[in-house]
XYZ file of C-alpha atoms in Angstrom:
486
model
C 21.680 -0.612 4.547
C 24.033 -3.286 3.273
C 26.749 -1.269 1.510
C 26.924 -3.960 -1.188
C 23.534 -2.724 -2.374
C 24.477 0.963 -2.459
C 24.285 2.521 -5.901
C 21.949 -0.107 -7.309
C 19.267 1.240 -9.680
C 15.572 1.578 -8.890
C 13.426 -1.496 -9.475
C 12.014 -0.543 -12.914
C 15.476 -0.049 -14.395
C 16.980 -3.108 -12.709
C 14.031 -5.290 -13.703
C 14.212 -4.114 -17.306
C 17.704 -5.586 -17.493
C 17.107 -8.777 -15.492
C 13.903 -9.782 -17.297
C 15.857 -9.900 -20.539
C 18.261 -12.478 -19.086
C 16.820 -15.748 -20.421
C 19.341 -17.838 -18.425
C 18.343 -16.162 -15.161
C 14.640 -16.548 -15.863
C 15.068 -20.244 -16.642
C 16.966 -20.827 -13.376
C 14.363 -18.957 -11.346
C 11.336 -20.546 -12.984
C 12.666 -24.057 -12.494
C 13.624 -23.477 -8.855
C 10.579 -21.511 -7.684
C 8.079 -23.879 -9.305
C 9.775 -26.883 -7.711
C 9.731 -25.299 -4.251
C 6.144 -24.010 -4.485
C 4.807 -27.394 -5.612
C 6.535 -29.215 -2.761
C 5.270 -26.638 -0.271
C 1.690 -27.010 -1.454
C 1.883 -30.754 -0.861
C 3.374 -30.362 2.612
C 0.758 -27.827 3.687
C -2.102 -29.917 2.307
C -1.182 -32.723 4.721
C -2.446 -30.691 7.684
C -6.173 -30.303 8.282
C -5.560 -27.468 10.749
C -3.218 -25.363 8.600
C -5.652 -22.424 8.563
C -5.849 -22.568 12.355
C -2.070 -22.687 12.700
C -1.773 -19.719 10.348
C -4.240 -17.718 12.418
C -2.447 -18.695 15.620
C 0.880 -17.518 14.192
C -0.662 -14.203 13.164
C -2.264 -13.695 16.579
C 0.935 -14.505 18.488
C 2.968 -12.096 16.396
C 0.391 -9.320 16.717
C 0.147 -9.759 20.474
C 3.931 -9.751 20.805
C 4.308 -6.609 18.702
C 1.686 -4.796 20.811
C 3.738 -5.505 23.947
C 7.190 -5.664 22.376
C 8.816 -3.487 25.026
C 7.714 -5.874 27.779
C 8.901 -9.030 26.022
C 12.264 -7.550 25.033
C 13.024 -6.569 28.623
C 11.925 -10.020 29.751
C 14.249 -11.620 27.198
C 17.151 -9.379 28.257
C 16.706 -10.364 31.899
C 16.536 -14.065 31.038
C 19.638 -13.992 28.810
C 21.598 -12.104 31.454
C 20.512 -14.528 34.169
C 21.723 -17.421 31.994
C 25.219 -15.930 31.677
C 24.872 -14.094 28.375
C 25.428 -10.403 27.663
C 22.842 -8.261 25.874
C 23.733 -5.286 23.667
C 21.205 -2.871 22.137
C 21.846 -1.501 18.641
C 19.743 1.389 17.359
C 20.964 1.073 13.774
C 23.317 -0.806 11.472
C 26.369 1.279 12.321
C 25.981 0.658 16.032
C 25.408 -3.071 15.534
C 28.502 -3.384 13.332
C 30.589 -1.431 15.845
C 29.444 -3.668 18.707
C 30.231 -6.887 16.837
C 33.624 -5.611 15.647
C 34.602 -4.619 19.196
C 33.517 -8.009 20.551
C 35.601 -9.826 17.929
C 38.641 -7.603 18.536
C 38.364 -8.295 22.282
C 38.948 -11.993 21.589
C 42.131 -11.243 19.629
C 40.836 -13.199 16.619
C 40.859 -12.081 12.988
C 38.270 -14.407 11.497
C 34.741 -15.585 12.259
C 32.474 -18.293 10.888
C 28.883 -17.302 10.189
C 25.505 -18.946 10.267
C 23.182 -17.737 7.494
C 21.590 -14.536 8.804
C 19.365 -11.979 7.085
C 19.988 -9.476 9.882
C 23.752 -9.462 9.291
C 23.171 -9.073 5.547
C 20.833 -6.168 6.272
C 23.482 -4.279 8.231
C 26.396 -5.209 5.944
C 28.310 -6.933 8.727
C 30.750 -8.813 6.496
C 31.902 -5.602 4.849
C 32.134 -3.811 8.200
C 34.270 -6.604 9.685
C 36.497 -6.651 6.606
C 37.157 -2.940 7.121
C 38.368 -3.844 10.625
C 40.656 -6.594 9.346
C 38.336 -9.465 10.282
C 37.463 -12.142 7.697
C 33.905 -13.469 7.883
C 33.342 -16.904 6.327
C 29.827 -17.922 5.293
C 29.111 -21.581 6.043
C 25.651 -22.069 4.558
C 26.137 -23.756 1.170
C 24.180 -21.179 -0.826
C 25.769 -18.277 1.047
C 29.174 -19.843 0.410
C 28.408 -19.926 -3.321
C 27.419 -16.261 -3.231
C 30.524 -15.279 -1.274
C 32.942 -17.233 -3.437
C 31.313 -15.835 -6.562
C 31.623 -12.231 -5.297
C 27.862 -12.070 -5.765
C 24.782 -10.875 -3.879
C 22.023 -13.105 -2.449
C 18.838 -13.193 -4.513
C 16.459 -15.216 -2.312
C 15.678 -15.350 1.406
C 15.996 -19.102 1.732
C 18.146 -20.062 -1.275
C 20.501 -17.103 -1.809
C 22.107 -18.690 -4.882
C 18.826 -19.648 -6.563
C 19.899 -17.674 -9.631
C 22.846 -20.030 -10.186
C 22.709 -23.453 -11.808
C 24.955 -26.437 -11.106
C 27.395 -25.684 -13.893
C 27.919 -22.143 -12.680
C 28.438 -23.366 -9.109
C 31.031 -25.921 -10.244
C 32.938 -23.196 -12.079
C 32.844 -20.878 -9.047
C 34.191 -23.631 -6.780
C 36.959 -24.534 -9.207
C 38.087 -20.943 -9.724
C 37.831 -19.403 -6.262
C 37.825 -21.985 -3.463
C 41.595 -22.073 -3.338
C 41.790 -18.333 -2.641
C 39.544 -18.709 0.423
C 40.975 -21.931 1.856
C 40.994 -25.561 0.776
C 40.679 -25.728 -3.034
C 38.053 -27.711 -4.903
C 38.946 -31.329 -5.738
C 40.546 -31.968 -9.113
C 38.022 -32.694 -11.849
C 35.062 -31.493 -9.773
C 31.794 -32.302 -11.567
C 28.445 -30.539 -11.338
C 26.729 -33.438 -9.546
C 24.999 -32.086 -6.417
C 26.661 -34.709 -4.230
C 30.111 -33.771 -5.519
C 29.472 -30.047 -5.051
C 28.227 -30.618 -1.505
C 31.280 -32.746 -0.683
C 33.622 -30.043 -2.010
C 31.900 -27.480 0.206
C 32.025 -29.835 3.195
C 35.767 -30.353 2.868
C 36.360 -26.641 2.334
C 34.350 -25.634 5.398
C 35.468 -28.345 7.797
C 38.875 -26.744 8.401
C 37.178 -23.427 9.149
C 34.784 -24.994 11.660
C 37.651 -26.684 13.515
C 39.848 -23.564 13.520
C 37.405 -20.749 14.290
C 37.220 -19.339 17.823
C 34.374 -16.891 17.122
C 31.023 -17.440 15.412
C 28.328 -14.982 14.358
C 24.703 -15.958 13.927
C 21.245 -14.551 13.719
C 18.202 -16.227 15.217
C 14.869 -17.279 13.814
C 13.227 -16.826 17.209
C 14.065 -15.587 20.700
C 11.944 -17.030 23.523
C 11.353 -14.247 26.042
C 10.476 -16.368 29.067
C 13.798 -18.250 29.045
C 16.101 -16.113 26.886
C 16.533 -19.012 24.462
C 17.716 -18.249 20.926
C 16.639 -20.594 18.130
C 18.173 -21.254 14.712
C 16.570 -23.603 12.196
C 18.591 -24.875 9.221
C 18.889 -27.835 6.908
C 22.602 -28.563 6.484
C 24.187 -28.824 9.937
C 26.590 -25.941 9.360
C 24.636 -23.873 11.880
C 25.041 -26.568 14.526
C 28.807 -26.540 13.940
C 28.995 -22.751 14.313
C 26.803 -22.695 17.394
C 28.676 -25.366 19.337
C 32.396 -25.412 18.376
C 33.639 -21.786 18.750
C 34.518 -20.291 22.129
C 32.572 -17.057 21.545
C 29.122 -16.768 19.947
C 27.681 -13.424 18.844
C 24.046 -13.412 17.714
C 22.558 -10.409 15.902
C 18.780 -10.595 16.253
C 16.066 -8.230 15.079
C 13.844 -7.085 17.931
C 10.774 -8.485 16.140
C 12.090 -12.072 16.430
C 10.995 -12.401 20.067
C 8.154 -14.779 20.965
C 6.717 -14.848 24.488
C 6.733 -18.544 25.444
C 7.839 -22.031 24.435
C 4.212 -22.828 23.676
C 4.199 -19.971 21.153
C 7.431 -21.265 19.627
C 5.706 -24.603 19.003
C 3.343 -22.946 16.508
C 6.159 -21.449 14.440
C 8.180 -24.664 14.421
C 5.213 -26.189 12.580
C 4.600 -23.259 10.248
C 8.156 -22.482 9.186
C 9.507 -25.790 7.810
C 6.429 -26.560 5.722
C 6.317 -23.035 4.292
C 10.036 -22.765 3.564
C 11.558 -26.124 2.663
C 8.316 -28.171 2.465
C 9.510 -30.399 5.312
C 7.335 -31.730 8.102
C 10.054 -31.037 10.648
C 13.190 -28.973 10.380
C 16.350 -31.142 10.065
C 18.455 -29.053 12.498
C 16.861 -26.953 15.218
C 19.520 -25.489 17.526
C 18.573 -23.782 20.779
C 20.853 -22.148 23.310
C 20.202 -20.343 26.559
C 23.139 -18.253 27.741
C 26.215 -20.347 28.470
C 26.692 -23.742 30.103
C 29.990 -24.817 31.607
C 31.647 -27.487 29.480
C 29.023 -27.353 26.719
C 29.235 -25.000 23.785
C 30.674 -21.469 23.678
C 32.203 -19.952 26.820
C 30.811 -16.494 26.010
C 27.488 -15.522 24.444
C 26.594 -12.028 23.238
C 23.101 -11.097 22.029
C 22.890 -7.948 19.890
C 19.270 -6.776 19.690
C 18.845 -4.828 16.455
C 16.315 -2.051 15.813
C 17.448 -0.465 12.512
C 14.052 0.948 11.575
C 11.873 -1.652 13.243
C 10.331 0.620 15.884
C 9.519 3.159 13.157
C 7.805 0.361 11.241
C 5.953 -0.648 14.385
C 4.449 2.846 14.590
C 2.664 2.343 11.239
C -0.659 0.612 11.938
C -0.900 -0.839 8.429
C 2.767 -1.422 7.677
C 3.680 -3.024 11.004
C 2.298 -6.392 9.903
C 5.500 -6.816 7.865
C 7.239 -7.432 11.207
C 5.320 -10.708 11.534
C 7.536 -12.186 8.811
C 9.314 -15.416 9.766
C 11.525 -15.385 6.624
C 10.043 -18.524 5.060
C 10.259 -17.124 1.480
C 6.938 -18.661 0.400
C 5.849 -15.320 -1.051
C 8.892 -15.181 -3.341
C 8.183 -18.603 -4.793
C 4.672 -17.694 -5.965
C 5.336 -14.118 -7.080
C 5.201 -13.648 -10.882
C 7.235 -10.456 -10.604
C 10.045 -12.049 -8.584
C 10.098 -15.076 -10.894
C 10.782 -12.865 -13.895
C 12.885 -10.084 -12.385
C 14.974 -12.027 -9.867
C 16.080 -10.962 -6.412
C 18.872 -8.568 -7.350
C 16.396 -6.176 -8.994
C 15.050 -5.221 -5.553
C 18.322 -3.598 -4.478
C 18.031 -5.023 -0.967
C 18.930 -8.122 1.060
C 15.142 -8.652 1.287
C 13.828 -9.396 -2.218
C 10.397 -10.354 -3.464
C 7.000 -9.304 -2.076
C 8.111 -9.173 1.557
C 11.142 -7.101 0.573
C 8.905 -4.703 -1.328
C 7.105 -3.827 1.925
C 9.821 -4.420 4.529
C 12.768 -2.630 2.929
C 11.021 0.736 2.323
C 9.875 0.767 5.939
C 13.254 -0.108 7.416
C 15.199 2.276 5.158
C 12.587 4.974 4.481
C 11.034 6.146 1.230
C 13.446 8.959 0.412
C 15.639 7.198 -2.161
C 14.535 6.345 -5.678
C 15.261 2.657 -5.051
C 13.105 2.415 -1.930
C 10.296 4.542 -3.358
C 10.104 2.210 -6.358
C 9.720 -1.025 -4.380
C 6.015 -0.690 -3.438
C 5.302 -0.636 -7.179
C 7.228 -3.893 -7.802
C 4.018 -5.924 -7.749
C 0.962 -6.738 -9.824
C -1.163 -6.944 -6.610
C -2.301 -10.438 -7.631
C -2.533 -11.494 -3.964
C -0.728 -14.832 -4.283
C 1.783 -13.730 -1.633
C -0.977 -13.182 0.939
C -2.524 -16.572 0.218
C 0.693 -18.476 1.009
C 1.989 -16.361 3.909
C 2.046 -18.565 7.042
C 1.407 -15.567 9.316
C -1.204 -13.905 7.063
C 0.672 -10.720 6.167
C -1.603 -8.852 3.767
C 1.222 -7.773 1.481
C -1.032 -6.218 -1.196
C -2.673 -4.033 1.453
C 0.714 -2.793 2.671
C 1.923 -2.225 -0.904
C -1.039 0.048 -1.648
C -0.530 1.813 1.680
C 3.149 2.440 0.895
C 2.289 3.709 -2.578
C 0.069 6.297 -0.923
C 2.960 7.269 1.333
C 5.362 7.553 -1.608
C 3.039 10.018 -3.318
C 2.257 11.917 -0.112
C 5.931 12.191 0.894
C 7.155 13.005 -2.601
C 9.587 10.097 -2.732
C 11.165 8.709 -5.891
C 10.272 10.490 -9.147
C 8.693 13.700 -7.887
C 8.027 14.908 -11.424
C 6.184 11.697 -12.248
C 3.941 12.118 -9.211
C 3.188 15.729 -10.174
C 2.188 14.538 -13.623
C 0.057 11.777 -12.129
C -1.766 14.228 -9.865
C -2.347 16.598 -12.804
C -3.809 13.760 -14.879
C -6.119 12.720 -12.054
C -7.296 16.315 -11.556
C -8.025 16.626 -15.281
C -9.929 13.338 -15.317
C -11.892 14.394 -12.239
C -12.945 17.655 -13.896
C -13.934 15.839 -17.081
C -16.059 13.272 -15.248
C -17.736 16.046 -13.263
C -18.824 17.799 -16.505
C -21.015 15.393 -18.502
C -21.293 17.563 -21.611
C -17.520 17.934 -21.881
C -17.080 14.197 -21.282
C -19.541 13.333 -24.060
C -17.836 15.747 -26.449
C -14.446 14.206 -25.643
C -15.777 10.723 -26.419
C -17.162 11.838 -29.782
C -13.908 13.552 -30.691
C -11.913 10.451 -29.753
C -14.137 8.211 -31.911
C -13.984 10.514 -34.935
C -10.177 10.718 -34.794
C -9.579 7.051 -34.047
C -7.715 6.399 -37.319
C -5.078 8.869 -36.184
C -4.452 7.207 -32.826
C -1.032 5.515 -32.365
C -0.765 1.825 -31.544
C 1.580 2.638 -28.658
C 1.975 5.716 -26.497
C 4.745 8.018 -27.791
C 5.662 9.053 -24.263
C 8.970 9.064 -22.357
C 9.673 7.319 -19.088
C 7.325 4.920 -17.308
C 4.288 5.641 -19.521
C 6.221 4.810 -22.658
C 7.756 1.704 -21.078
C 4.303 0.521 -20.012
C 3.048 0.663 -23.591
C 6.028 -1.116 -25.145
C 4.401 -4.507 -24.626
C 0.773 -3.363 -24.918
C -1.298 -2.184 -27.871
C -3.769 0.581 -27.102
C -7.384 -0.612 -27.473
C -9.106 0.476 -30.686
C -11.996 2.842 -30.136
C -15.429 2.068 -31.629
C -16.849 4.138 -34.463
C -19.212 5.925 -32.079
C -19.506 6.345 -28.307
C -21.862 4.045 -26.410
C -24.095 6.995 -25.489
C -24.698 7.838 -29.144
C -25.390 4.197 -29.976
C -27.867 3.979 -27.087
C -29.647 7.134 -28.202
C -30.123 5.754 -31.705
C -31.263 2.273 -30.726
C -32.794 2.522 -27.262
C -34.002 6.053 -26.892
C -32.758 9.280 -25.343
C -30.753 8.732 -22.142
C -31.382 10.835 -19.037
C -29.218 13.892 -19.539
C -26.324 14.497 -21.869
C -23.920 12.626 -19.601
C -26.109 9.525 -19.360
C -26.580 9.813 -15.590
């Protein structure tokens, strides 16, 4: 787990606070609606989008079924091309491997390509503990780092910030990290981008070590692939002498032909572009071109445990496009920080609890961070049935006793009582009559503590009719079959 997220509250408590932040909600609504509308237009241009989506799903499923084979094939190909492969069972091992590789170069700073895997393992914090400074070079990640903040979106980590806030962050903190912001910096996007470009350029030209992730890893050739929109990734992947790539084991695809499918799905689903602006591919090392040393760190960190779950494993299909976040009504109102994980939104609600387990209150709460509206499934380019996995994980939370154990005991008691009542028609009919006769005494909201009380804060209880339906039917339509109306 990223140590920056340690100690964060469970989703209900975090969301209660964030949904009351009108500024945050305005930023999120404006950004997510803009992205989702552009994506819809880009996808509508293709007549075969449904076929591409099915192809992406099938490729991922086939790869996951034979993941051991393709990972060994990728390892052999990377090694043959002059790279070195390291296997990391968990975050601690991955951080230790990267720190040792950086120390071996004698350097004390690295430049980084935007990487969810390194956020997941808390690499920046781990390197800082070893005396190594890690500089984010993606514009949004730079904003987050300079603002001593946490990412809140898979694709646009600083989506919760507006231009004025970004200008203030650049003015106040850039100088402490390197080249300061220009005097009189405005909040015009072009001016902000130029300030970031000038700030980062000296780091690109000075850095000897770079750290990246990878969007895909082609098994047949050992080729790692990074797609990005700014060009900072290209600078990190070509200028330094040593490149270290931390890649989740699920990122492997068997062939170049398979990669072709995802290079069509990803840009349209993420940035609503027909073709990704910068697609960087590297295979080992090449004399006189690019880094002199390449290290591939293959990261498990809960992925093989997830693979063992026949329902939950579909989360490993994810290609990190963020389309599900941009259509999710819960994410739009609560924001990414409420999820307490580097993976926010619908995909985070099913991926994080599987990677980290359901033991903590935070992780046990995430499968409930959804209205199950299904919008996330409709836009997913690899057809992950997120609502299905959410329901499945809720069952596991209850079965494993995760999160609020007392709440689950109360829930089971209520279900048992309702089951008994529905199995005894006479008692059920008597309960209905009693409820109707005492309806004037019923509260408008539930006077209950905890989740039940919170649920009723924004909802009025329905008013009961003067008599139960069964009694009305008996008076007007005749005697029903049996006291319970069966």
